[in-house]
Every structure is written in structure tokens, then in C-alpha cells.
PDB file of C-alpha atoms and ligand atoms in Angstrom:
ATOM      1  CA  MET A  20      23.837  15.373  89.152  1.00 75.00           C
ATOM      2  CA  LYS A  21      24.454  15.364  85.550  1.00 89.00           C
ATOM      3  CA  ILE A  22      27.797  14.231  84.619  1.00 95.00           C
ATOM      4  CA  THR A  23      29.970  16.846  82.982  1.00 95.00           C
ATOM      5  CA  LYS A  24      33.301  15.752  83.646  1.00 96.00           C
ATOM      6  CA  ALA A  25      36.152  13.451  82.342  1.00 97.00           C
ATOM      7  CA  VAL A  26      38.871  12.081  83.336  1.00 97.00           C
ATOM      8  CA  ILE A  27      41.579  10.579  79.545  1.00 96.00           C
ATOM      9  CA  PRO A  28      45.031   8.362  81.540  1.00 94.00           C
ATOM     10  CA  SER A  29      46.915   7.896  78.696  1.00 89.00           C
ATOM     11  CA  ALA A  30      50.151   8.831  80.769  1.00 82.00           C
ATOM     12  CA  GLY A  31      51.370   5.163  79.837  1.00 81.00           C
ATOM     13  CA  LEU A  32      53.959   4.163  78.220  1.00 80.00           C
ATOM     14  CA  GLY A  33      52.468   2.350  75.385  1.00 82.00           C
ATOM     15  CA  THR A  34      55.327  -1.416  75.332  1.00 86.00           C
ATOM     16  CA  ARG A  35      52.466  -3.044  73.939  1.00 88.00           C
ATOM     17  CA  PHE A  36      53.413  -1.173  70.948  1.00 90.00           C
ATOM     18  CA  LEU A  37      57.350  -0.694  70.580  1.00 92.00           C
ATOM     19  CA  PRO A  38      59.798   0.760  68.965  1.00 93.00           C
ATOM     20  CA  VAL A  39      56.489   3.171  67.713  1.00 90.00           C
ATOM     21  CA  THR A  40      56.061   4.039  71.251  1.00 89.00           C
ATOM     22  CA  LYS A  41      59.088   5.141  71.231  1.00 90.00           C
ATOM     23  CA  SER A  42      58.604   8.725  70.111  1.00 89.00           C
ATOM     24  CA  MET A  43      55.231   8.274  69.976  1.00 90.00           C
ATOM     25  CA  PRO A  44      52.519   8.725  72.250  1.00 91.00           C
ATOM     26  CA  LYS A  45      50.155   5.143  72.004  1.00 91.00           C
ATOM     27  CA  GLU A  46      46.532   7.102  71.973  1.00 93.00           C
ATOM     28  CA  MET A  47      47.752   8.955  68.860  1.00 93.00           C
ATOM     29  CA  LEU A  48      47.804   5.897  66.361  1.00 94.00           C
ATOM     30  CA  PRO A  49      46.428   6.667  63.283  1.00 95.00           C
ATOM     31  CA  ILE A  50      43.146   4.772  62.115  1.00 95.00           C
ATOM     32  CA  ILE A  51      43.205   5.882  58.739  1.00 93.00           C
ATOM     33  CA  ASP A  52      43.280   9.651  59.640  1.00 92.00           C
ATOM     34  CA  LYS A  53      41.953  10.376  62.667  1.00 94.00           C
ATOM     35  CA  PRO A  54      44.073   9.220  66.068  1.00 94.00           C
ATOM     36  CA  VAL A  55      42.803   6.391  68.641  1.00 95.00           C
ATOM     37  CA  ILE A  56      42.139   9.386  71.117  1.00 95.00           C
ATOM     38  CA  HIS A  57      39.891  11.413  68.927  1.00 94.00           C
ATOM     39  CA  TYR A  58      36.762   8.554  68.507  1.00 95.00           C
ATOM     40  CA  VAL A  59      37.897   8.830  72.822  1.00 95.00           C
ATOM     41  CA  VAL A  60      37.228  11.688  72.953  1.00 94.00           C
ATOM     42  CA  GLU A  61      33.819  11.961  70.374  1.00 94.00           C
ATOM     43  CA  GLU A  62      32.534   9.670  72.900  1.00 96.00           C
ATOM     44  CA  ALA A  63      32.943  11.706  75.534  1.00 95.00           C
ATOM     45  CA  ILE A  64      31.016  14.305  73.750  1.00 94.00           C
ATOM     46  CA  GLU A  65      28.754  12.549  72.175  1.00 94.00           C
ATOM     47  CA  SER A  66      27.398  10.899  75.944  1.00 96.00           C
ATOM     48  CA  GLY A  67      27.791  15.261  77.305  1.00 95.00           C
ATOM     49  CA  ILE A  68      30.626  15.253  78.646  1.00 95.00           C
ATOM     50  CA  ASP A  69      32.335  19.184  78.169  1.00 94.00           C
ATOM     51  CA  ASP A  70      35.258  19.150  80.391  1.00 94.00           C
ATOM     52  CA  ILE A  71      38.273  17.158  79.598  1.00 95.00           C
ATOM     53  CA  ILE A  72      41.366  15.644  82.034  1.00 96.00           C
ATOM     54  CA  PHE A  73      44.090  13.917  80.583  1.00 94.00           C
ATOM     55  CA  VAL A  74      46.379  12.580  83.488  1.00 94.00           C
ATOM     56  CA  THR A  75      49.781  12.891  80.397  1.00 91.00           C
ATOM     57  CA  GLY A  76      52.745  12.002  81.123  1.00 85.00           C
ATOM     58  CA  ARG A  77      56.419  12.499  79.252  1.00 80.00           C
ATOM     59  CA  ASN A  78      56.377  12.208  75.422  1.00 79.00           C
ATOM     60  CA  LYS A  79      52.927  13.294  75.490  1.00 85.00           C
ATOM     61  CA  ARG A  80      53.147  17.194  73.659  1.00 88.00           C
ATOM     62  CA  SER A  81      51.342  15.130  70.549  1.00 90.00           C
ATOM     63  CA  ILE A  82      48.403  14.933  71.750  1.00 92.00           C
ATOM     64  CA  GLU A  83      48.292  18.199  73.193  1.00 90.00           C
ATOM     65  CA  ASP A  84      49.442  19.674  70.308  1.00 90.00           C
ATOM     66  CA  TYR A  85      46.432  17.201  68.364  1.00 91.00           C
ATOM     67  CA  PHE A  86      43.547  19.333  70.426  1.00 90.00           C
ATOM     68  CA  ASP A  87      44.927  22.950  70.033  1.00 84.00           C
ATOM     69  CA  GLU A  88      44.861  25.463  67.518  1.00 86.00           C
ATOM     70  CA  SER A  89      47.468  24.605  64.576  1.00 85.00           C
ATOM     71  CA  PRO A  90      47.795  28.424  63.559  1.00 89.00           C
ATOM     72  CA  GLU A  91      50.079  27.719  60.209  1.00 90.00           C
ATOM     73  CA  LEU A  92      48.129  25.585  58.833  1.00 89.00           C
ATOM     74  CA  GLU A  93      45.100  27.219  59.522  1.00 89.00           C
ATOM     75  CA  MET A  94      45.660  30.518  57.148  1.00 91.00           C
ATOM     76  CA  HIS A  95      48.068  28.007  54.694  1.00 92.00           C
ATOM     77  CA  LEU A  96      44.554  26.277  54.187  1.00 90.00           C
ATOM     78  CA  LYS A  97      42.910  29.667  53.863  1.00 89.00           C
ATOM     79  CA  ASP A  98      45.313  30.922  51.855  1.00 90.00           C
ATOM     80  CA  ARG A  99      44.045  28.043  49.510  1.00 93.00           C
ATOM     81  CA  HIS A 100      40.964  28.193  49.730  1.00 90.00           C
ATOM     82  CA  LYS A 101      40.857  25.253  51.053  1.00 90.00           C
ATOM     83  CA  ASP A 102      37.323  24.807  53.502  1.00 90.00           C
ATOM     84  CA  ASP A 103      36.073  22.007  54.164  1.00 90.00           C
ATOM     85  CA  LEU A 104      39.986  20.627  54.744  1.00 89.00           C
ATOM     86  CA  LEU A 105      40.199  24.189  57.604  1.00 90.00           C
ATOM     87  CA  LYS A 106      36.981  23.721  58.918  1.00 88.00           C
ATOM     88  CA  MET A 107      37.855  20.200  60.136  1.00 86.00           C
ATOM     89  CA  VAL A 108      40.996  21.179  61.402  1.00 82.00           C
ATOM     90  CA  GLN A 109      39.514  23.632  63.536  1.00 86.00           C
ATOM     91  CA  ASP A 110      36.607  21.528  64.361  1.00 85.00           C
ATOM     92  CA  ILE A 111      39.298  20.006  65.941  1.00 85.00           C
ATOM     93  CA  SER A 112      40.852  22.015  68.395  1.00 80.00           C
ATOM     94  CA  SER A 113      37.294  23.603  69.980  1.00 82.00           C
ATOM     95  CA  MET A 114      35.001  20.162  70.135  1.00 82.00           C
ATOM     96  CA  VAL A 115      35.874  20.474  74.029  1.00 86.00           C
ATOM     97  CA  ASP A 116      37.273  22.106  76.597  1.00 88.00           C
ATOM     98  CA  ILE A 117      40.581  20.485  77.952  1.00 92.00           C
ATOM     99  CA  HIS A 118      42.449  20.379  80.672  1.00 93.00           C
ATOM    100  CA  TYR A 119      45.933  18.402  81.463  1.00 94.00           C
ATOM    101  CA  ILE A 120      47.354  17.063  84.166  1.00 94.00           C
ATOM    102  CA  ARG A 121      51.465  15.153  84.784  1.00 90.00           C
ATOM    103  CA  GLN A 122      51.293  12.509  85.890  1.00 88.00           C
ATOM    104  CA  LYS A 123      54.729  12.357  87.606  1.00 82.00           C
ATOM    105  CA  GLU A 124      55.938   9.029  87.290  1.00 81.00           C
ATOM    106  CA  PRO A 125      53.603   6.037  85.493  1.00 78.00           C
ATOM    107  CA  ARG A 126      52.429   4.578  89.145  1.00 87.00           C
ATOM    108  CA  GLY A 127      49.445   2.772  87.898  1.00 90.00           C
ATOM    109  CA  LEU A 128      45.644   3.296  86.496  1.00 94.00           C
ATOM    110  CA  GLY A 129      44.566   4.368  90.326  1.00 95.00           C
ATOM    111  CA  ASP A 130      47.222   6.939  90.322  1.00 94.00           C
ATOM    112  CA  ALA A 131      46.999   8.828  87.955  1.00 94.00           C
ATOM    113  CA  ILE A 132      43.327   9.180  87.845  1.00 96.00           C
ATOM    114  CA  LEU A 133      44.094   9.907  92.240  1.00 95.00           C
ATOM    115  CA  THR A 134      46.077  13.226  90.211  1.00 94.00           C
ATOM    116  CA  ALA A 135      42.563  14.948  88.527  1.00 94.00           C
ATOM    117  CA  ARG A 136      40.796  14.687  92.197  1.00 94.00           C
ATOM    118  CA  LYS A 137      41.094  18.473  93.221  1.00 91.00           C
ATOM    119  CA  HIS A 138      39.625  19.066  88.791  1.00 92.00           C
ATOM    120  CA  ILE A 139      37.010  17.151  89.697  1.00 93.00           C
ATOM    121  CA  SER A 140      35.324  18.437  92.727  1.00 85.00           C
ATOM    122  CA  GLY A 141      32.903  16.392  94.253  1.00 90.00           C
ATOM    123  CA  ASP A 142      31.628  15.488  91.843  1.00 94.00           C
ATOM    124  CA  PRO A 143      30.442  12.086  89.903  1.00 97.00           C
ATOM    125  CA  PHE A 144      32.883  11.711  86.665  1.00 98.00           C
ATOM    126  CA  ALA A 145      33.382   9.424  83.692  1.00 98.00           C
ATOM    127  CA  VAL A 146      36.923   7.056  82.904  1.00 98.00           C
ATOM    128  CA  LEU A 147      37.753   6.032  79.636  1.00 98.00           C
ATOM    129  CA  LEU A 148      40.910   4.136  78.675  1.00 96.00           C
ATOM    130  CA  GLY A 149      42.431   5.632  75.523  1.00 91.00           C
ATOM    131  CA  ASP A 150      43.498   2.546  74.415  1.00 89.00           C
ATOM    132  CA  ASP A 151      38.952   1.359  73.560  1.00 94.00           C
ATOM    133  CA  ILE A 152      36.644   2.437  70.373  1.00 96.00           C
ATOM    134  CA  ILE A 153      33.815   1.610  71.190  1.00 97.00           C
ATOM    135  CA  VAL A 154      31.546   1.500  68.170  1.00 95.00           C
ATOM    136  CA  ASN A 155      27.328   1.794  69.131  1.00 93.00           C
ATOM    137  CA  GLY A 156      25.011   4.650  68.284  1.00 91.00           C
ATOM    138  CA  LYS A 157      24.437   5.121  72.204  1.00 95.00           C
ATOM    139  CA  PRO A 158      28.235   5.773  73.030  1.00 97.00           C
ATOM    140  CA  CYS A 159      29.136   3.326  75.957  1.00 98.00           C
ATOM    141  CA  THR A 160      29.906   5.530  78.196  1.00 98.00           C
ATOM    142  CA  GLN A 161      26.338   7.708  77.884  1.00 98.00           C
ATOM    143  CA  GLN A 162      25.163   3.932  78.272  1.00 98.00           C
ATOM    144  CA  LEU A 163      26.779   4.298  82.318  1.00 98.00           C
ATOM    145  CA  ILE A 164      26.068   7.491  82.664  1.00 98.00           C
ATOM    146  CA  GLU A 165      22.698   6.513  82.577  1.00 97.00           C
ATOM    147  CA  ILE A 166      22.852   3.937  85.432  1.00 97.00           C
ATOM    148  CA  HIS A 167      24.210   6.235  87.627  1.00 97.00           C
ATOM    149  CA  GLU A 168      21.465   8.219  87.564  1.00 96.00           C
ATOM    150  CA  LYS A 169      18.614   5.784  87.989  1.00 96.00           C
ATOM    151  CA  TYR A 170      20.991   4.269  90.914  1.00 95.00           C
ATOM    152  CA  GLY A 171      23.270   7.085  92.158  1.00 96.00           C
ATOM    153  CA  ARG A 172      26.409   4.880  91.952  1.00 97.00           C
ATOM    154  CA  SER A 173      29.137   4.233  90.517  1.00 98.00           C
ATOM    155  CA  ALA A 174      28.735   1.542  87.140  1.00 98.00           C
ATOM    156  CA  ILE A 175      31.482  -0.372  85.226  1.00 98.00           C
ATOM    157  CA  ALA A 176      31.856  -1.723  81.633  1.00 98.00           C
ATOM    158  CA  VAL A 177      32.356  -5.073  81.583  1.00 98.00           C
ATOM    159  CA  GLU A 178      32.048  -7.563  78.714  1.00 97.00           C
ATOM    160  CA  ASP A 179      33.362 -11.782  78.365  1.00 96.00           C
ATOM    161  CA  VAL A 180      36.753 -12.159  77.954  1.00 95.00           C
ATOM    162  CA  PRO A 181      38.698 -15.544  76.603  1.00 93.00           C
ATOM    163  CA  GLN A 182      40.013 -17.188  79.886  1.00 93.00           C
ATOM    164  CA  ASP A 183      43.445 -16.550  78.644  1.00 92.00           C
ATOM    165  CA  LYS A 184      43.034 -13.248  78.732  1.00 93.00           C
ATOM    166  CA  VAL A 185      41.727 -13.204  81.895  1.00 95.00           C
ATOM    167  CA  SER A 186      45.326 -12.583  83.130  1.00 95.00           C
ATOM    168  CA  SER A 187      45.377  -9.079  81.593  1.00 93.00           C
ATOM    169  CA  TYR A 188      41.983  -7.562  83.076  1.00 95.00           C
ATOM    170  CA  GLY A 189      40.449  -6.385  85.064  1.00 96.00           C
ATOM    171  CA  ILE A 190      37.820  -9.436  86.607  1.00 97.00           C
ATOM    172  CA  ILE A 191      34.634  -9.531  88.128  1.00 97.00           C
ATOM    173  CA  LYS A 192      32.462 -11.702  90.500  1.00 96.00           C
ATOM    174  CA  GLY A 193      29.277 -11.153  90.241  1.00 94.00           C
ATOM    175  CA  THR A 194      24.920 -11.155  91.156  1.00 95.00           C
ATOM    176  CA  PRO A 195      23.184 -10.752  87.806  1.00 95.00           C
ATOM    177  CA  LEU A 196      20.650  -7.983  88.739  1.00 95.00           C
ATOM    178  CA  ASP A 197      18.936  -8.543  84.789  1.00 84.00           C
ATOM    179  CA  GLY A 198      20.569  -9.367  81.870  1.00 84.00           C
ATOM    180  CA  SER A 199      22.699  -6.764  81.167  1.00 95.00           C
ATOM    181  CA  LEU A 200      22.982  -5.880  85.127  1.00 97.00           C
ATOM    182  CA  TYR A 201      25.343  -6.991  88.083  1.00 97.00           C
ATOM    183  CA  SER A 202      26.022  -6.197  91.615  1.00 96.00           C
ATOM    184  CA  ILE A 203      29.631  -6.020  92.261  1.00 97.00           C
ATOM    185  CA  GLU A 204      30.844  -9.185  94.625  1.00 97.00           C
ATOM    186  CA  ASP A 205      34.837  -8.449  94.314  1.00 96.00           C
ATOM    187  CA  ILE A 206      36.520  -7.867  91.681  1.00 97.00           C
ATOM    188  CA  VAL A 207      39.999  -8.604  91.220  1.00 95.00           C
ATOM    189  CA  GLU A 208      43.314  -7.319  89.124  1.00 95.00           C
ATOM    190  CA  LYS A 209      44.727  -9.485  87.081  1.00 95.00           C
ATOM    191  CA  PRO A 210      44.062 -12.431  88.353  1.00 95.00           C
ATOM    192  CA  GLU A 211      46.056 -14.913  86.821  1.00 94.00           C
ATOM    193  CA  PRO A 212      43.006 -17.880  84.608  1.00 93.00           C
ATOM    194  CA  ALA A 213      42.802 -20.581  88.125  1.00 92.00           C
ATOM    195  CA  ASP A 214      42.320 -17.441  90.115  1.00 92.00           C
ATOM    196  CA  ALA A 215      39.964 -15.352  88.753  1.00 95.00           C
ATOM    197  CA  PRO A 216      36.406 -15.403  89.563  1.00 95.00           C
ATOM    198  CA  SER A 217      34.494 -15.337  86.256  1.00 96.00           C
ATOM    199  CA  ASN A 218      35.252 -14.013  82.906  1.00 96.00           C
ATOM    200  CA  ILE A 219      33.627 -11.435  83.079  1.00 97.00           C
ATOM    201  CA  GLY A 220      36.418  -8.888  81.983  1.00 97.00           C
ATOM    202  CA  ALA A 221      36.816  -4.292  82.873  1.00 97.00           C
ATOM    203  CA  ILE A 222      37.094  -2.195  79.805  1.00 95.00           C
ATOM    204  CA  GLY A 223      38.280   0.718  79.829  1.00 93.00           C
ATOM    205  CA  ARG A 224      34.789   2.552  80.554  1.00 98.00           C
ATOM    206  CA  TYR A 225      33.906   3.323  84.189  1.00 98.00           C
ATOM    207  CA  VAL A 226      31.939   6.605  85.504  1.00 98.00           C
ATOM    208  CA  PHE A 227      32.462   7.051  89.207  1.00 98.00           C
ATOM    209  CA  THR A 228      30.900   8.810  92.437  1.00 97.00           C
ATOM    210  CA  PRO A 229      33.795  11.383  94.136  1.00 96.00           C
ATOM    211  CA  GLU A 230      33.991   8.725  96.818  1.00 97.00           C
ATOM    212  CA  ILE A 231      36.309   6.916  94.739  1.00 97.00           C
ATOM    213  CA  PHE A 232      39.403   8.872  95.397  1.00 97.00           C
ATOM    214  CA  ASP A 233      38.916   7.531  99.290  1.00 96.00           C
ATOM    215  CA  CYS A 234      39.034   4.320  98.212  1.00 97.00           C
ATOM    216  CA  ILE A 235      42.316   4.460  95.472  1.00 96.00           C
ATOM    217  CA  GLU A 236      43.777   7.294  98.106  1.00 94.00           C
ATOM    218  CA  LYS A 237      44.294   4.451 100.897  1.00 94.00           C
ATOM    219  CA  THR A 238      44.972   2.019  98.454  1.00 92.00           C
ATOM    220  CA  THR A 239      48.783   0.138  98.965  1.00 85.00           C
ATOM    221  CA  ALA A 240      50.724  -0.691  95.367  1.00 80.00           C
ATOM    222  CA  GLY A 241      48.752  -3.891  94.007  1.00 77.00           C
ATOM    223  CA  VAL A 242      49.902  -5.826  90.873  1.00 79.00           C
ATOM    224  CA  GLY A 243      52.886  -4.729  89.554  1.00 78.00           C
ATOM    225  CA  GLY A 244      54.081  -2.800  92.411  1.00 82.00           C
ATOM    226  CA  GLU A 245      51.397   0.254  90.187  1.00 85.00           C
ATOM    227  CA  VAL A 246      48.219   1.482  92.497  1.00 90.00           C
ATOM    228  CA  GLN A 247      45.610   0.391  90.869  1.00 92.00           C
ATOM    229  CA  LEU A 248      41.460   1.284  89.639  1.00 96.00           C
ATOM    230  CA  THR A 249      40.073  -2.216  90.736  1.00 96.00           C
ATOM    231  CA  ASP A 250      41.830  -1.986  94.158  1.00 96.00           C
ATOM    232  CA  GLY A 251      40.315   1.908  94.457  1.00 97.00           C
ATOM    233  CA  ILE A 252      36.761  -0.305  92.999  1.00 98.00           C
ATOM    234  CA  ARG A 253      36.914  -3.373  95.948  1.00 97.00           C
ATOM    235  CA  MET A 254      37.115  -0.668  98.526  1.00 97.00           C
ATOM    236  CA  LEU A 255      34.352   1.156  96.653  1.00 98.00           C
ATOM    237  CA  ASN A 256      32.095  -1.516  97.326  1.00 97.00           C
ATOM    238  CA  ASP A 257      32.297  -2.406 100.041  1.00 96.00           C
ATOM    239  CA  ILE A 258      30.614   1.700 101.111  1.00 96.00           C
ATOM    240  CA  GLN A 259      28.146   1.793  98.049  1.00 96.00           C
ATOM    241  CA  ASN A 260      27.288  -0.591  95.528  1.00 96.00           C
ATOM    242  CA  VAL A 261      29.070  -0.702  92.376  1.00 97.00           C
ATOM    243  CA  TYR A 262      27.374  -1.793  89.323  1.00 98.00           C
ATOM    244  CA  ALA A 263      28.740  -3.783  86.800  1.00 98.00           C
ATOM    245  CA  TYR A 264      27.458  -3.317  83.032  1.00 98.00           C
ATOM    246  CA  ARG A 265      27.106  -6.005  80.444  1.00 97.00           C
ATOM    247  CA  PHE A 266      27.686  -2.728  77.360  1.00 97.00           C
ATOM    248  CA  THR A 267      26.291  -2.489  74.351  1.00 97.00           C
ATOM    249  CA  GLY A 268      28.630  -1.857  70.837  1.00 96.00           C
ATOM    250  CA  ARG A 269      31.713  -3.314  69.433  1.00 96.00           C
ATOM    251  CA  ARG A 270      34.654  -2.877  71.389  1.00 96.00           C
ATOM    252  CA  TYR A 271      38.140  -2.143  69.417  1.00 96.00           C
ATOM    253  CA  ASP A 272      41.197  -2.882  72.191  1.00 93.00           C
ATOM    254  CA  THR A 273      43.508  -0.750  69.729  1.00 93.00           C
ATOM    255  CA  GLY A 274      46.562  -1.478  73.192  1.00 90.00           C
ATOM    256  CA  ASP A 275      46.907  -4.834  71.312  1.00 90.00           C
ATOM    257  CA  LYS A 276      48.228  -5.110  67.493  1.00 93.00           C
ATOM    258  CA  LEU A 277      45.254  -6.857  66.373  1.00 94.00           C
ATOM    259  CA  GLY A 278      42.830  -5.562  68.082  1.00 94.00           C
ATOM    260  CA  TYR A 279      44.235  -2.144  66.390  1.00 96.00           C
ATOM    261  CA  VAL A 280      45.062  -4.058  63.015  1.00 96.00           C
ATOM    262  CA  LYS A 281      40.813  -5.704  63.429  1.00 97.00           C
ATOM    263  CA  ALA A 282      39.637  -1.374  64.171  1.00 97.00           C
ATOM    264  CA  ILE A 283      41.853  -0.302  60.300  1.00 97.00           C
ATOM    265  CA  ILE A 284      40.205  -2.806  58.337  1.00 97.00           C
ATOM    266  CA  ASP A 285      36.315  -2.378  59.762  1.00 96.00           C
ATOM    267  CA  PHE A 286      36.667   0.614  59.735  1.00 96.00           C
ATOM    268  CA  ALA A 287      38.659   0.842  56.403  1.00 96.00           C
ATOM    269  CA  MET A 288      35.106  -0.981  54.647  1.00 96.00           C
ATOM    270  CA  ARG A 289      32.837   1.312  56.572  1.00 93.00           C
ATOM    271  CA  ASN A 290      34.395   4.112  55.336  1.00 91.00           C
ATOM    272  CA  GLU A 291      32.941   5.953  52.888  1.00 89.00           C
ATOM    273  CA  GLY A 292      34.978   7.196  50.542  1.00 89.00           C
ATOM    274  CA  MET A 293      37.130   4.054  50.679  1.00 94.00           C
ATOM    275  CA  GLY A 294      35.068   1.073  52.095  1.00 95.00           C
ATOM    276  CA  GLU A 295      34.234  -0.666  48.249  1.00 95.00           C
ATOM    277  CA  GLN A 296      37.594  -0.773  47.410  1.00 96.00           C
ATOM    278  CA  VAL A 297      38.983  -1.508  50.622  1.00 95.00           C
ATOM    279  CA  ARG A 298      36.419  -5.068  50.550  1.00 95.00           C
ATOM    280  CA  LYS A 299      37.036  -5.764  46.871  1.00 95.00           C
ATOM    281  CA  TYR A 300      40.839  -5.652  47.936  1.00 94.00           C
ATOM    282  CA  LEU A 301      39.383  -7.958  50.538  1.00 93.00           C
ATOM    283  CA  GLU A 302      38.440 -10.125  49.154  1.00 92.00           C
ATOM    284  CA  GLU A 303      40.761 -10.534  45.613  1.00 91.00           C
ATOM    285  CA  VAL A 304      44.055 -11.225  48.752  1.00 90.00           C
ATOM    286  CA  LEU A 305      41.647 -13.378  50.576  1.00 89.00           C
ATOM    287  CA  SER A 306      40.693 -15.876  47.657  1.00 86.00           C
ATOM    288  CA  PRO A 307      42.795 -19.131  47.338  1.00 82.00           C
ATOM    289  CA  GLU A 308      43.310 -17.627  43.795  1.00 79.00           C
ATOM    290  CA  SER A 309      45.281 -15.005  45.231  1.00 74.00           C
ATOM    291  CA  THR A 310      49.053 -14.946  44.422  1.00 68.00           C
ATOM    292  CA  GLU A 311      49.343 -11.278  46.118  1.00 61.00           C
ATOM    293  CA  ILE A 312      50.399 -12.111  49.663  1.00 60.00           C
ATOM    294  CA  ARG A 313      52.652 -14.671  50.476  1.00 54.00           C
ATOM    295  CA  SER A 314      52.627 -16.990  53.126  1.00 56.00           C
ATOM    296  CA  PRO A 315      54.103 -16.787  55.892  1.00 53.00           C
ATOM    297  CA  ARG A 316      56.626 -19.011  55.811  1.00 51.00           C
ATOM    298  CA  SER A 317      57.565 -18.800  51.700  1.00 46.00           C
ATOM    299  CA  GLY A 318      58.184 -14.778  52.307  1.00 47.00           C
ATOM    300  CA  LYS A 319      60.200 -12.471  53.753  1.00 49.00           C
ATOM    301  CA  CYS A 320      57.606 -10.340  54.935  1.00 48.00           C
ATOM    302  CA  SER A 321      58.398  -8.247  58.310  1.00 46.00           C
ATOM    303  CA  CYS A 322      54.566  -8.754  59.287  1.00 47.00           C
ATOM    304  CA  ASP A 323      55.927 -12.610  60.282  1.00 45.00           C
ATOM    305  CA  GLU A 324      57.047 -10.956  63.308  1.00 45.00           C
TER     306      GLU A 324
HETATM  307  C1  G1P B  23      43.730  -1.383  83.326  1.00 65.70           C
HETATM  308  C2  G1P B  23      42.970  -1.725  84.190  1.00 65.70           C
HETATM  309  C3  G1P B  23      42.326  -3.294  84.331  1.00 65.70           C
HETATM  310  C4  G1P B  23      41.270  -3.281  82.197  1.00 65.70           C
HETATM  311  C5  G1P B  23      41.896  -2.643  81.206  1.00 65.70           C
HETATM  312  C6  G1P B  23      40.698  -2.829  80.450  1.00 65.70           C
HETATM  313  O1  G1P B  23      44.650  -2.324  82.619  1.00 65.70           O
HETATM  314  O2  G1P B  23      43.507  -1.891  85.043  1.00 65.70           O
HETATM  315  O3  G1P B  23      41.186  -3.615  85.631  1.00 65.70           O
HETATM  316  O4  G1P B  23      40.341  -4.054  82.938  1.00 65.70           O
HETATM  317  O5  G1P B  23      42.776  -1.576  81.931  1.00 65.70           O
HETATM  318  O6  G1P B  23      41.025  -2.314  79.606  1.00 65.70           O
HETATM  319  P1  G1P B  23      45.448  -2.103  81.788  1.00 65.70           P
HETATM  320  O7  G1P B  23      45.230  -2.758  80.232  1.00 65.70           O
HETATM  321  O8  G1P B  23      46.077  -0.595  81.950  1.00 65.70           O
HETATM  322  O9  G1P B  23      47.149  -2.806  81.925  1.00 65.70           O
END
């Protein structure tokens, strides 16, 4: 069955990005001029998704506003004949069908996905976590959809993560089937490095058969007292093989400060209008002769923190 629905959980509090996330959802952090969530929605659409369910929480109104129409702004642009900007703004509100469901309390990723169950109504579906931007000609979600189409089972995207970061991921133990595909033997949420079955981590892209909902429902609170998606996947794997796929593409974890900065630098360098100038600037400031940027120890630049 063709996958046309996706769930984007976005109820998290964004504590890794405090204080800015006190009053702004982390999904709305800008990469130059587009918020992170825009790229995630684009990936879903390019993968054939036409119906998106956002699972939001308090403090996430600006996501809804972003994908909604903006009558005053549109009128303003129209009156001033700013047709390109008008089209850009209108295109965003007509990109795709979006529905919003509130998760009343942040009880974990598994619980957030369970909240979307009624809307999914028995179909296979994709899940895209709002932190990750993945750049590739064939979108990562489409890569997983193709695995689902071939095997009729759930598939999760994975990549090698540094050993000292395994405790931030769902980590798999897998049997390689070919170069990129694994049959999952086990999956553990955020293990201590010493207990990790590998360093192959689940990143924020999944395709699930609807049986995942029953499995999440039976899951009791796990790591951090939250209902973990990983525990649901482990249960699903007991009744249906779940595949792990080493996706093709470059992933930016924009929920992490360094990952966010890397995304901005790379997108700025690729930007048609200013890429050349950004490269030149970086070369200048990185050259040994540069006195532009003080060394972290000598100056009191707030970026030292
Ligand atoms: C979640 C999942 C984890 C996965 C990670 C990918 O964790 O629980 O299994 O590896 O996303 O980013 P979170 O980052 O929400 O703590």
C-alpha cells in the first residue's frame, strides 16, 4: 500500500536549546531564512507524503502559524507588487494537508506517536523527527518507503554514531543482509557505551506498519520514565521483522548546537545568492593572519560559552 501519511512529533521542550526555546519551538529555529521544520516537511512531500500530522504541545503555535495563510502579509505584498515574495508565502500555506494533535504532556516519543493513531487509521505511515535535516537527491524517507514496499515491513534509518554519543540514540544490534540493510536483532534506547550492542544509531526517520501502535500501547515507561518508541520497535520486531537501513545522505542534527551551526554554514555556502561571499568570509577569518576573530581565551566573546 502506498504510504501517504506522516507523523511529525514536535511536542518536545527543546531543553538543549534553552534559553531561546523558552518562547520559541526548536522546530522554528532558522537555517538562514527557513525554519528547520520547513526542510522536514519538504522531505516528506518529496517522498510522496500528502497528509502530515503534527503532534504538538504548548508553546508550538508558531508552527501552525507558519504553515497557515497570512492574510495581512499577503495583502501587504500584493499591494506593493512583490509577486515573488507573495508566491513564496502562499506556497508554504498550500504545500500539503497538515493536521495538528496536541500531546497534553510530553510523555515520550512513543506516546506522541500513539496520539496520532486515530488519524493514521490502519495504514502504514512515516515518522520524521523535527530535529534532523537530511540532504540527498533521493529523500531519506523515500529510501525507507522503498524498503517497506519491497518487504512489507517497518524500516528505520540508521547511521554510525560516535562511541561517546551512543547514549543519545536508540542503538541496534543487526544482522547485515546486504551493504546497507540490516535485519534488527535487538534495539536499545540510549544505552551506556559499555552496554551498547553496536554504534549503529536510529536517526529521526522511520516507516511503520500500523502494528506499531499496539506495541507502543503495551509498552511501559522506559528510559527517563517516558514511553519510548524504541521499546515499541523492539516489541514489533518480535512479531514482524523490522529492518534498519543505512540511509544515503548527509544528516544534520539541528537539535544539537554544533549540528545546528554546521547546517547553517553548509546551507549558507550552498546558497545561490551569497554562497561565494560566505566561502570568502570563512577563508578570511580562518586564515592564520586573520585578526578578525579573537581567540576564545583572549576575548570575552559570548560564543565561548
Ligand atoms: C529519539 C529516539 C532515539 C533516536 C533519536 C534520534 O531520541 O528516542 O531512539 O535515536 O531520537 O534523534 P531523542 O533525540 O528524542 O532523545
